[in-house]
Amino acid sequence: MRILVVEDDAELAAQMEQALVRAGFSVDVEADGDAASFAGSTEQYDAAVLDLGLPQRDGLTVLRDWREAGCQWPVLILTARNRWSDKVAGFGAGADDYLTKPFMLDEVVLRLRAMLRRTAGSAATVLRAGCLEYDVTAGRFSQDGQGLQLTAQEHKILAYLMHHPNRVLSRTEISEHVYARDLDPDSNTLDVLIGRIRRKLQQSDLLVTERGQGFRLNAPG
């Protein structure tokens, strides 16, 4: 899952990026409102973490820009402001959640995972596809009750598929949502990773290739 972090405090931005990468996300970082507005309106993201106090263009304006551009992914606002009127303004601009500084980085991760679950149409903390389970809160996969060993990129790809079960996802869509902006893998790399995931799942009918279209994770029920 690909996350946009917008924070002008370079140290805090770096800490959030490291925490999110450790949690299995791909992360892009912007430090001012103009760059954030452009990135959110032109790139594909699954969620954003947005500071309100930004140079060039404030966070509320950036959020309105995204919504007006048709961006529907969830946004977690970060701010040092704790007045109720500020929260009302944030939700009115299209925010999905609100976190006041100072905060624990683990809470950012947990809130993002909760927002992504809701976006996927599930309030459950464990996503299931047959005998495959993904504990969203812990960021762990298991199959038939046994832990599934995946590389970082395999984990990102399978997590994205688990959030979009029974949908045919194109190679382009998967790449845009699991790789950060500075990475541009070719389709063969993605095919190799999908092949490795399929072998580890040991179920030929769970992760299928739709010729000429992409890939689909079957989730009965």
CSV table of C-alpha atoms in Angstrom, one decimal:
chain,number,residue,atom,x,y,z
A,1,MET,CA,0.0,0.0,0.0
A,2,ARG,CA,1.4,3.4,-1.0
A,3,ILE,CA,1.3,6.3,1.4
A,4,LEU,CA,1.9,10.0,0.8
A,5,VAL,CA,3.4,11.8,3.9
A,6,VAL,CA,3.3,15.6,3.9
A,7,GLU,CA,5.3,17.1,6.7
A,8,ASP,CA,7.7,20.1,6.6
A,9,ASP,CA,9.6,19.0,9.7
A,10,ALA,CA,12.3,17.0,8.1
A,11,GLU,CA,13.2,15.0,11.2
A,12,LEU,CA,9.6,14.0,11.9
A,13,ALA,CA,9.0,13.2,8.2
A,14,ALA,CA,12.0,10.9,8.2
A,15,GLN,CA,10.8,9.2,11.4
A,16,MET,CA,7.4,8.6,9.9
A,17,GLU,CA,8.8,7.3,6.7
A,18,GLN,CA,11.0,4.8,8.5
A,19,ALA,CA,8.1,3.7,10.7
A,20,LEU,CA,5.8,3.2,7.7
A,21,VAL,CA,8.3,1.4,5.7
A,22,ARG,CA,9.0,-0.9,8.6
A,23,ALA,CA,5.2,-1.5,8.8
A,24,GLY,CA,5.2,-2.7,5.1
A,25,PHE,CA,4.1,0.5,3.3
A,26,SER,CA,5.7,2.2,0.3
A,27,VAL,CA,6.1,5.9,1.1
A,28,ASP,CA,6.5,9.2,-0.8
A,29,VAL,CA,7.3,12.4,1.2
A,30,GLU,CA,6.6,16.0,0.4
A,31,ALA,CA,7.6,19.0,2.5
A,32,ASP,CA,5.4,21.9,1.2
A,33,GLY,CA,1.8,22.4,0.2
A,34,ASP,CA,2.4,23.1,-3.5
A,35,ALA,CA,4.4,19.9,-4.1
A,36,ALA,CA,1.9,17.9,-2.0
A,37,SER,CA,-1.1,19.3,-3.9
A,38,PHE,CA,0.5,18.3,-7.2
A,39,ALA,CA,1.7,14.9,-6.0
A,40,GLY,CA,-1.7,13.9,-4.6
A,41,SER,CA,-3.5,15.0,-7.7
A,42,THR,CA,-1.2,13.2,-10.2
A,43,GLU,CA,0.0,10.1,-8.4
A,44,GLN,CA,-1.8,7.0,-7.2
A,45,TYR,CA,-2.0,6.6,-3.4
A,46,ASP,CA,-3.9,4.5,-0.9
A,47,ALA,CA,-3.8,7.0,1.9
A,48,ALA,CA,-2.1,10.2,3.0
A,49,VAL,CA,-0.7,11.6,6.3
A,50,LEU,CA,-1.1,15.4,6.0
A,51,ASP,CA,0.3,18.1,8.3
A,52,LEU,CA,-1.8,21.3,8.4
A,53,GLY,CA,1.0,23.8,9.0
A,54,LEU,CA,2.8,23.8,5.7
A,55,PRO,CA,4.8,26.3,3.7
A,56,GLN,CA,3.5,27.5,0.3
A,57,ARG,CA,0.0,26.2,0.8
A,58,ASP,CA,-1.6,25.2,4.1
A,59,GLY,CA,-2.8,21.6,4.7
A,60,LEU,CA,-6.5,22.4,4.5
A,61,THR,CA,-6.1,23.9,1.0
A,62,VAL,CA,-4.1,20.9,-0.1
A,63,LEU,CA,-6.8,18.6,1.1
A,64,ARG,CA,-9.5,20.6,-0.7
A,65,ASP,CA,-7.3,20.5,-3.9
A,66,TRP,CA,-7.1,16.7,-3.6
A,67,ARG,CA,-10.8,16.2,-3.1
A,68,GLU,CA,-11.7,18.6,-6.0
A,69,ALA,CA,-9.3,16.6,-8.2
A,70,GLY,CA,-11.3,13.5,-7.4
A,71,CYS,CA,-8.9,11.9,-4.9
A,72,GLN,CA,-11.0,9.6,-2.7
A,73,TRP,CA,-8.3,7.8,-0.6
A,74,PRO,CA,-8.4,8.4,3.1
A,75,VAL,CA,-6.4,11.2,4.8
A,76,LEU,CA,-5.1,11.4,8.3
A,77,ILE,CA,-4.4,15.0,9.4
A,78,LEU,CA,-1.5,15.7,11.8
A,79,THR,CA,-1.5,19.1,13.5
A,80,ALA,CA,-0.3,20.9,16.6
A,81,ARG,CA,-3.7,22.6,16.8
A,82,ASN,CA,-6.1,21.0,19.2
A,83,ARG,CA,-9.1,23.4,19.0
A,84,TRP,CA,-12.4,21.8,18.2
A,85,SER,CA,-12.9,24.4,15.4
A,86,ASP,CA,-9.7,23.2,13.7
A,87,LYS,CA,-11.0,19.6,13.8
A,88,VAL,CA,-14.3,20.6,12.3
A,89,ALA,CA,-12.5,22.5,9.5
A,90,GLY,CA,-10.3,19.4,8.8
A,91,PHE,CA,-13.2,17.0,8.6
A,92,GLY,CA,-15.2,19.6,6.6
A,93,ALA,CA,-12.3,19.7,4.0
A,94,GLY,CA,-12.5,15.9,3.6
A,95,ALA,CA,-10.2,14.4,6.3
A,96,ASP,CA,-10.9,10.9,7.6
A,97,ASP,CA,-9.1,11.0,10.9
A,98,TYR,CA,-7.2,13.5,13.0
A,99,LEU,CA,-4.1,13.2,15.2
A,100,THR,CA,-2.8,16.0,17.5
A,101,LYS,CA,1.0,16.4,18.0
A,102,PRO,CA,2.9,15.1,19.8
A,103,PHE,CA,1.9,11.5,18.9
A,104,MET,CA,3.4,8.0,18.9
A,105,LEU,CA,4.5,6.8,15.5
A,106,ASP,CA,2.9,3.4,16.2
A,107,GLU,CA,-0.5,5.2,16.4
A,108,VAL,CA,0.0,6.7,12.9
A,109,VAL,CA,0.5,3.2,11.6
A,110,LEU,CA,-2.5,1.8,13.5
A,111,ARG,CA,-4.8,4.6,12.3
A,112,LEU,CA,-3.6,4.2,8.7
A,113,ARG,CA,-4.3,0.5,8.8
A,114,ALA,CA,-7.8,1.1,10.3
A,115,MET,CA,-8.6,3.7,7.5
A,116,LEU,CA,-7.4,1.3,4.8
A,117,ARG,CA,-9.6,-1.5,6.2
A,118,ARG,CA,-12.6,0.8,6.1
A,119,THR,CA,-11.8,1.9,2.6
A,120,ALA,CA,-11.6,-1.8,1.6
A,121,GLY,CA,-15.1,-2.2,3.0
A,122,SER,CA,-14.2,-4.2,6.0
A,123,ALA,CA,-14.0,-3.3,9.7
A,124,ALA,CA,-12.3,-6.6,10.5
A,125,THR,CA,-8.8,-6.6,11.8
A,126,VAL,CA,-8.1,-9.9,10.0
A,127,LEU,CA,-8.7,-10.3,6.3
A,128,ARG,CA,-9.3,-13.8,4.9
A,129,ALA,CA,-9.1,-15.5,1.5
A,130,GLY,CA,-9.6,-19.2,1.9
A,131,CYS,CA,-7.0,-20.5,4.3
A,132,LEU,CA,-5.0,-17.3,4.0
A,133,GLU,CA,-5.3,-14.7,6.7
A,134,TYR,CA,-3.8,-11.3,7.0
A,135,ASP,CA,-3.7,-9.7,10.4
A,136,VAL,CA,-3.9,-6.0,9.4
A,137,THR,CA,-3.0,-4.6,12.9
A,138,ALA,CA,0.1,-6.8,13.3
A,139,GLY,CA,1.0,-6.8,9.6
A,140,ARG,CA,1.3,-10.6,9.5
A,141,PHE,CA,0.2,-13.3,7.0
A,142,SER,CA,-0.6,-16.9,8.0
A,143,GLN,CA,-1.8,-19.9,6.1
A,144,ASP,CA,-3.6,-22.8,7.8
A,145,GLY,CA,-2.6,-21.2,11.1
A,146,GLN,CA,1.1,-21.1,10.1
A,147,GLY,CA,3.1,-18.0,9.6
A,148,LEU,CA,3.8,-17.2,5.9
A,149,GLN,CA,7.4,-16.1,5.2
A,150,LEU,CA,7.4,-13.3,2.6
A,151,THR,CA,10.0,-10.8,1.4
A,152,ALA,CA,9.2,-7.1,1.9
A,153,GLN,CA,8.0,-6.6,-1.7
A,154,GLU,CA,6.0,-9.9,-1.7
A,155,HIS,CA,4.3,-8.7,1.5
A,156,LYS,CA,3.4,-5.4,-0.1
A,157,ILE,CA,1.9,-7.0,-3.2
A,158,LEU,CA,-0.1,-9.6,-1.3
A,159,ALA,CA,-1.4,-7.0,1.2
A,160,TYR,CA,-2.7,-4.9,-1.6
A,161,LEU,CA,-4.4,-8.0,-3.2
A,162,MET,CA,-5.9,-8.9,0.2
A,163,HIS,CA,-7.4,-5.4,0.5
A,164,HIS,CA,-9.0,-5.8,-3.0
A,165,PRO,CA,-10.2,-9.4,-3.1
A,166,ASN,CA,-12.0,-10.9,-6.1
A,167,ARG,CA,-11.0,-7.9,-8.3
A,168,VAL,CA,-8.8,-8.2,-11.4
A,169,LEU,CA,-5.9,-5.8,-10.7
A,170,SER,CA,-3.7,-4.8,-13.6
A,171,ARG,CA,0.1,-4.8,-13.5
A,172,THR,CA,0.1,-1.0,-13.6
A,173,GLU,CA,-2.3,-0.6,-10.8
A,174,ILE,CA,-0.4,-3.0,-8.5
A,175,SER,CA,2.9,-1.3,-9.3
A,176,GLU,CA,1.5,2.2,-8.7
A,177,HIS,CA,0.2,1.1,-5.3
A,178,VAL,CA,3.1,-1.0,-3.9
A,179,TYR,CA,6.2,0.9,-5.2
A,180,ALA,CA,7.3,4.4,-4.1
A,181,ARG,CA,7.6,7.1,-6.7
A,182,ASP,CA,11.4,6.7,-7.3
A,183,LEU,CA,11.0,3.0,-8.1
A,184,ASP,CA,9.7,1.8,-11.5
A,185,PRO,CA,9.9,-1.9,-11.9
A,186,ASP,CA,9.2,-3.6,-15.2
A,187,SER,CA,6.3,-6.0,-15.6
A,188,ASN,CA,8.7,-9.0,-15.6
A,189,THR,CA,9.8,-8.1,-12.1
A,190,LEU,CA,6.2,-8.1,-10.9
A,191,ASP,CA,5.4,-11.4,-12.7
A,192,VAL,CA,8.4,-13.0,-10.9
A,193,LEU,CA,7.2,-11.7,-7.5
A,194,ILE,CA,3.6,-12.9,-8.2
A,195,GLY,CA,5.0,-16.3,-9.2
A,196,ARG,CA,7.0,-16.5,-5.9
A,197,ILE,CA,3.9,-15.6,-3.9
A,198,ARG,CA,1.8,-18.2,-5.7
A,199,ARG,CA,4.4,-20.9,-4.9
A,200,LYS,CA,4.5,-20.0,-1.2
A,201,LEU,CA,0.7,-20.0,-1.0
A,202,GLN,CA,0.7,-23.6,-2.4
A,203,GLN,CA,-2.9,-23.1,-3.8
A,204,SER,CA,-3.1,-22.8,-7.5
A,205,ASP,CA,-6.7,-21.4,-7.5
A,206,LEU,CA,-6.1,-18.7,-4.8
A,207,LEU,CA,-4.0,-16.2,-6.8
A,208,VAL,CA,-4.8,-16.4,-10.5
A,209,THR,CA,-3.6,-14.7,-13.6
A,210,GLU,CA,-6.2,-13.2,-15.9
A,211,ARG,CA,-4.5,-13.3,-19.3
A,212,GLY,CA,-4.0,-9.8,-20.7
A,213,GLN,CA,-5.7,-8.1,-17.7
A,214,GLY,CA,-3.7,-8.8,-14.5
A,215,PHE,CA,-4.1,-10.8,-11.3
A,216,ARG,CA,-7.0,-11.7,-9.0
A,217,LEU,CA,-7.0,-13.0,-5.4
A,218,ASN,CA,-9.9,-15.3,-4.9
A,219,ALA,CA,-11.7,-14.9,-1.5
A,220,PRO,CA,-14.7,-17.2,-1.3
A,221,GLY,CA,-17.5,-15.7,0.8
